[in-house]
Coordinates of N, CA and C in Angstrom, one line a residue:
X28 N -26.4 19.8 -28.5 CA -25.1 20.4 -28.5 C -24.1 19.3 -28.1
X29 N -22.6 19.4 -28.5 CA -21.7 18.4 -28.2 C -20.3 19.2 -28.0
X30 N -20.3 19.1 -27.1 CA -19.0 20.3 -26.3 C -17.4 19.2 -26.5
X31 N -16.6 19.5 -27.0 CA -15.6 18.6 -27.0 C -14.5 19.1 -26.5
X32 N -13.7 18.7 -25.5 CA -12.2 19.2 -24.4 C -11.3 18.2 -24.9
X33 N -10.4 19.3 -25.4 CA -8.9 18.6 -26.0 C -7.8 18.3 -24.6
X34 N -7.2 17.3 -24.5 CA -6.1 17.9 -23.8 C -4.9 17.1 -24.3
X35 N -3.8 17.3 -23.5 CA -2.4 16.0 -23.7 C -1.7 16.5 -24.7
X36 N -1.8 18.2 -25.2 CA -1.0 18.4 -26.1 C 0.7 19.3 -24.8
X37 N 1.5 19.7 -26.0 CA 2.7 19.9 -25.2 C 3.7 20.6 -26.1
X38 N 5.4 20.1 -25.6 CA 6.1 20.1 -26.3 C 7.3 19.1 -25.8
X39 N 7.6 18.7 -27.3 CA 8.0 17.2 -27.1 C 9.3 17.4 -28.2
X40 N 10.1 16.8 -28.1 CA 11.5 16.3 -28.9 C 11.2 15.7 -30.3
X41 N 11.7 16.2 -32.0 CA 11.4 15.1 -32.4 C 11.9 13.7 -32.3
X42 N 11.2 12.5 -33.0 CA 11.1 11.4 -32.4 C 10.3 11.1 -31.7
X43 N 9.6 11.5 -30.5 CA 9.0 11.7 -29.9 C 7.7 11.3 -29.5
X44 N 6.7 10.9 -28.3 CA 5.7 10.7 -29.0 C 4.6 11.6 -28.3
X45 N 3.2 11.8 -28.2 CA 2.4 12.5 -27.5 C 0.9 11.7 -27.9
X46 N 0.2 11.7 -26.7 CA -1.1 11.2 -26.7 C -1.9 12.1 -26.3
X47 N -3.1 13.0 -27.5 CA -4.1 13.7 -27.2 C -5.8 13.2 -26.8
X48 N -6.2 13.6 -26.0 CA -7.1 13.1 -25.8 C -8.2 14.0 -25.9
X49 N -9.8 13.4 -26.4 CA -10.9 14.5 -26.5 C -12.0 13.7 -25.7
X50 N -12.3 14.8 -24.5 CA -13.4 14.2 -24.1 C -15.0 15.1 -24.6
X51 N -15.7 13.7 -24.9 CA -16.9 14.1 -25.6 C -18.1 14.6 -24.5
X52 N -19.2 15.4 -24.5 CA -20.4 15.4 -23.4 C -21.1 14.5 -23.9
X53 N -21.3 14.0 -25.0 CA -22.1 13.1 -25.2 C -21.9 11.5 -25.7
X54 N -22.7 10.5 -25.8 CA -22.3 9.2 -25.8 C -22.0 9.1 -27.6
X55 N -20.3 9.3 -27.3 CA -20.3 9.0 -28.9 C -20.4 7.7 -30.1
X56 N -21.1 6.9 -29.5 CA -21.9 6.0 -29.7 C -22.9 7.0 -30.7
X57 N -23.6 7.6 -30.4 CA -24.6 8.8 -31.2 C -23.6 9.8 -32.3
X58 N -22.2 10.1 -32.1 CA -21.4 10.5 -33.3 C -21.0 9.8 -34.6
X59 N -21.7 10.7 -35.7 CA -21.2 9.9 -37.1 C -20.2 9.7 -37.5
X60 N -19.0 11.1 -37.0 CA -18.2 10.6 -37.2 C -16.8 11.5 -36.7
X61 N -15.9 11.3 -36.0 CA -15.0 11.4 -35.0 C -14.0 12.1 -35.7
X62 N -13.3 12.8 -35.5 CA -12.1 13.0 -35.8 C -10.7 14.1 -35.2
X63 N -9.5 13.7 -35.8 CA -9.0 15.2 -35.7 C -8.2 16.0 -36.6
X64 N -8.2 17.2 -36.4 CA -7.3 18.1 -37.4 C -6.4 19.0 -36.7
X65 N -5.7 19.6 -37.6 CA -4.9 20.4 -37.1 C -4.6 22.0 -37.8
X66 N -4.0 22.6 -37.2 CA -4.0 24.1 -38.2 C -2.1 24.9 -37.5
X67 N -1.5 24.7 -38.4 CA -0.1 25.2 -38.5 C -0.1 26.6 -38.4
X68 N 0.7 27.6 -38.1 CA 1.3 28.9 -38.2 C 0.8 29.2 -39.6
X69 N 0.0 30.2 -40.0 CA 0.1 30.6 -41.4 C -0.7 29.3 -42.7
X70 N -1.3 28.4 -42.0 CA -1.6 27.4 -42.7 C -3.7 26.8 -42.9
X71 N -3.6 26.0 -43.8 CA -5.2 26.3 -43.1 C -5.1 24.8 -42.5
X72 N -6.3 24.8 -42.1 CA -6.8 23.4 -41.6 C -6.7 22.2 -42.0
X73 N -6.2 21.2 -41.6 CA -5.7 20.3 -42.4 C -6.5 18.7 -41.5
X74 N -7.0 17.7 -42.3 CA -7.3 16.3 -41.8 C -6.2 15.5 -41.2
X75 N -6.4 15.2 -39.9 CA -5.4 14.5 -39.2 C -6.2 12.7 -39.4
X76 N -6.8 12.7 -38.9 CA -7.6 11.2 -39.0 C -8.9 11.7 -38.0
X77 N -9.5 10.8 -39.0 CA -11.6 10.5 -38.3 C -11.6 9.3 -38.5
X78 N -13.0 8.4 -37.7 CA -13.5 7.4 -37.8 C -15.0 7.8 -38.1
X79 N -15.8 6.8 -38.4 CA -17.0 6.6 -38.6 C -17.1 5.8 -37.3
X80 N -18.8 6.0 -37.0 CA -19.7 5.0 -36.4 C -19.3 3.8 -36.8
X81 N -19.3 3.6 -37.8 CA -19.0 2.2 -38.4 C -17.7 1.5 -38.3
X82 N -17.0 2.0 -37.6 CA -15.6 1.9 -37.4 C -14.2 2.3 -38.5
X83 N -15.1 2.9 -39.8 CA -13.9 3.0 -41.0 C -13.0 4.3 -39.9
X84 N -11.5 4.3 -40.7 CA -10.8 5.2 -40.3 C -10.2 5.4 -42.1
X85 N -9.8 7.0 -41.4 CA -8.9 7.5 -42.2 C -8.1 8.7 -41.7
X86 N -6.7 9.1 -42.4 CA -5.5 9.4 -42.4 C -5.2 10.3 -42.9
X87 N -5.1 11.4 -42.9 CA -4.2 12.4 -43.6 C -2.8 11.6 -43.8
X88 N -2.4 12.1 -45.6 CA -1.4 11.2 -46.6 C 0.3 11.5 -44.9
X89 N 0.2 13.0 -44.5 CA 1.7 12.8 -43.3 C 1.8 12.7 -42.4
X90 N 0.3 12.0 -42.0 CA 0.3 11.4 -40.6 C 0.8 10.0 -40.6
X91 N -0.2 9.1 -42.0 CA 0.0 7.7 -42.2 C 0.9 6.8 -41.8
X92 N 0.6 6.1 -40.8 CA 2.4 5.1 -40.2 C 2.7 5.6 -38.9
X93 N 2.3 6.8 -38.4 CA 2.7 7.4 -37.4 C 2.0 7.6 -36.2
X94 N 0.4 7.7 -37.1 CA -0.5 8.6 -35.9 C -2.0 7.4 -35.7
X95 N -2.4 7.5 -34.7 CA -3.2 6.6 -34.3 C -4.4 6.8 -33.6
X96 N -5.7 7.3 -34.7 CA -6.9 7.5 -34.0 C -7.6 5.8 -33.4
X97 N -8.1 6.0 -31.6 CA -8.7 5.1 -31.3 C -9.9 6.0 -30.7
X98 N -10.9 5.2 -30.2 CA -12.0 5.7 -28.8 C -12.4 4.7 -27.7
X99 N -12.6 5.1 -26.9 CA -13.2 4.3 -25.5 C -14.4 5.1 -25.1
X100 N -15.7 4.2 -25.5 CA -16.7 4.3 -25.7 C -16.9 4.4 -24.6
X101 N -16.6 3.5 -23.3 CA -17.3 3.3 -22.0 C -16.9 5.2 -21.1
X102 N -15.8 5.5 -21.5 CA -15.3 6.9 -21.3 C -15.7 7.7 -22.3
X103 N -16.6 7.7 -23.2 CA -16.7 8.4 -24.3 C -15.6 9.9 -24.3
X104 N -14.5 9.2 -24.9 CA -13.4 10.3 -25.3 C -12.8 9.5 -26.6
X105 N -12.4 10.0 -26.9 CA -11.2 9.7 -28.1 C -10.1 9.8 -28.2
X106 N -9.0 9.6 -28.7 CA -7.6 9.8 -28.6 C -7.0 9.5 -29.7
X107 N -5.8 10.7 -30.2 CA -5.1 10.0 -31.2 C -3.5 10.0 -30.6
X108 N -2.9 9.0 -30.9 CA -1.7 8.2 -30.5 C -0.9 8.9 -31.5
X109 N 0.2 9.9 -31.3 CA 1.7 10.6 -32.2 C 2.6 9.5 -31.7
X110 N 3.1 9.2 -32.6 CA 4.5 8.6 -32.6 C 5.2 9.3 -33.8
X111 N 6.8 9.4 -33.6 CA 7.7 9.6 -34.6 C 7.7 11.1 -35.0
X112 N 7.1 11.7 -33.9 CA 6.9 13.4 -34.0 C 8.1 13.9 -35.2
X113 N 7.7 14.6 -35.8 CA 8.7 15.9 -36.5 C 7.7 17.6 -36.1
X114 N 8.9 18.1 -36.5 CA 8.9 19.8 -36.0 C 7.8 20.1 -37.1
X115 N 7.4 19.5 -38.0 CA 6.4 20.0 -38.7 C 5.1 19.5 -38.6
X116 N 4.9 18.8 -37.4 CA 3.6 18.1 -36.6 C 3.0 19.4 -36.0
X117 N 3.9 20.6 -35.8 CA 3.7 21.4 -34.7 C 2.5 22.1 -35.3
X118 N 1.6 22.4 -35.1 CA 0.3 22.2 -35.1 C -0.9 23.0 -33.7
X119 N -1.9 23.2 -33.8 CA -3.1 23.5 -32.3 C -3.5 22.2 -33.5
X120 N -3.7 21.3 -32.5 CA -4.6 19.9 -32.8 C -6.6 20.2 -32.3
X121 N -7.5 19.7 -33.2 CA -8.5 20.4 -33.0 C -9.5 19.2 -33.0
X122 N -10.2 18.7 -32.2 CA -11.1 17.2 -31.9 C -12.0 17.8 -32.5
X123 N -13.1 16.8 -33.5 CA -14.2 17.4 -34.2 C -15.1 16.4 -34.2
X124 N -16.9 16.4 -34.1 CA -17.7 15.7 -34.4 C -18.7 16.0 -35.2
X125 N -19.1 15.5 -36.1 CA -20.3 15.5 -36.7 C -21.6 14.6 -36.3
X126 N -22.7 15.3 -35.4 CA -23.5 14.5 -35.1 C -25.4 15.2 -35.9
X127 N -25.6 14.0 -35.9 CA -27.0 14.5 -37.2 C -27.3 13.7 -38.4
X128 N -28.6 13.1 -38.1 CA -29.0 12.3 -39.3 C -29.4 13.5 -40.4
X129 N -30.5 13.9 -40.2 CA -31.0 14.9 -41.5 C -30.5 16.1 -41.6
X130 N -30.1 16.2 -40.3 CA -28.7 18.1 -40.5 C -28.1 18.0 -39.7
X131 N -26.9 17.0 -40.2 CA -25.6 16.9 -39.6 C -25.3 18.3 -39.0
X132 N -24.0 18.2 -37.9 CA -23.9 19.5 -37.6 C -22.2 19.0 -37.2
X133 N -21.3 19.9 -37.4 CA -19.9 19.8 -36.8 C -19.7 20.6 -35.7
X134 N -18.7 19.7 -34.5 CA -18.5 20.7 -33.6 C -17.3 20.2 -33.6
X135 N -16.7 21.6 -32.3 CA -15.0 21.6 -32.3 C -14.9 22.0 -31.2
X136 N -13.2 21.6 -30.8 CA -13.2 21.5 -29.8 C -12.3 22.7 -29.7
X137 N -11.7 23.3 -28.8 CA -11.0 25.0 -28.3 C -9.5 24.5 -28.7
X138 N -9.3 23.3 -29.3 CA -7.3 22.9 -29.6 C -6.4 23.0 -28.5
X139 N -5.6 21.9 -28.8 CA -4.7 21.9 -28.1 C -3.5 21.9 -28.9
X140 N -2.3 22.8 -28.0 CA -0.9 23.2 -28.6 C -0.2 21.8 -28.6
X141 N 0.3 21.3 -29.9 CA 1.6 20.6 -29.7 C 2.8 20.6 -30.4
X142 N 4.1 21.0 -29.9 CA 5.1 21.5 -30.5 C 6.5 20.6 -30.4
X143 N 6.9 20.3 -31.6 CA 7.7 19.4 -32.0 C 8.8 20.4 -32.4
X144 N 10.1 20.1 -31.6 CA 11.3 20.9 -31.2 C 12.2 19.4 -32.0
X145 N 13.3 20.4 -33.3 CA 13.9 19.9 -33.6 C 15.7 19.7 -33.1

């Protein structure tokens, strides 16, 4: 099992920036692959940015330029870095892992609110 705790969400000005953090229970060193998403009012779930083990990253097309998945292994957490917020960021941000060679498995984290006031 891989229990993941979001926090560092809020409400912020746009422009703005916010830094969410996910702490992992396990050494995500052992995670294939990292990420986060988000889910709007009335909207479905959408790709914010993941990494791989392997260090690849990727971006959802209206985050790109703005938003900034990293990790710190020695803390096994992860974080993604908002800059340049808009009101349509506003979102429950949702930390996710997939860990599992032969039956991958995804877990999720309980979201955190972040709300971008125009």
């Amino acid at each position: 099992q891989v229990q993941l705790v979001e926090s560092g969400g809020g409400l912020v000005q746009a422009g703005g920036s916010l830094r969410l953090s996910c702490a992992v229970s396990v050494s995500i060193l052992s995670i294939n692959v990292m990420g986060w998403y988000r889910q709007g009012p009335g909207k479905q779930r959408e790709l914010v940015a993941t990494f791989t083990n392997g260090g690849g990253t990727n971006y959802g097309d209206s985050v790109k330029g703005r938003f900034t998945i990293s990790r710190d292994n020695a803390k096994n957490t992860v974080y993604l870095q908002m800059n340049s917020l808009k009101p349509e960021d506003t979102s429950v941000y949702y930390c996710s892992a997939v860990r599992g060679t032969w039956s991958p498995t995804m877990y999720w984290g309980q979201g955190t609110q972040v709300t971008v006031s125009s």
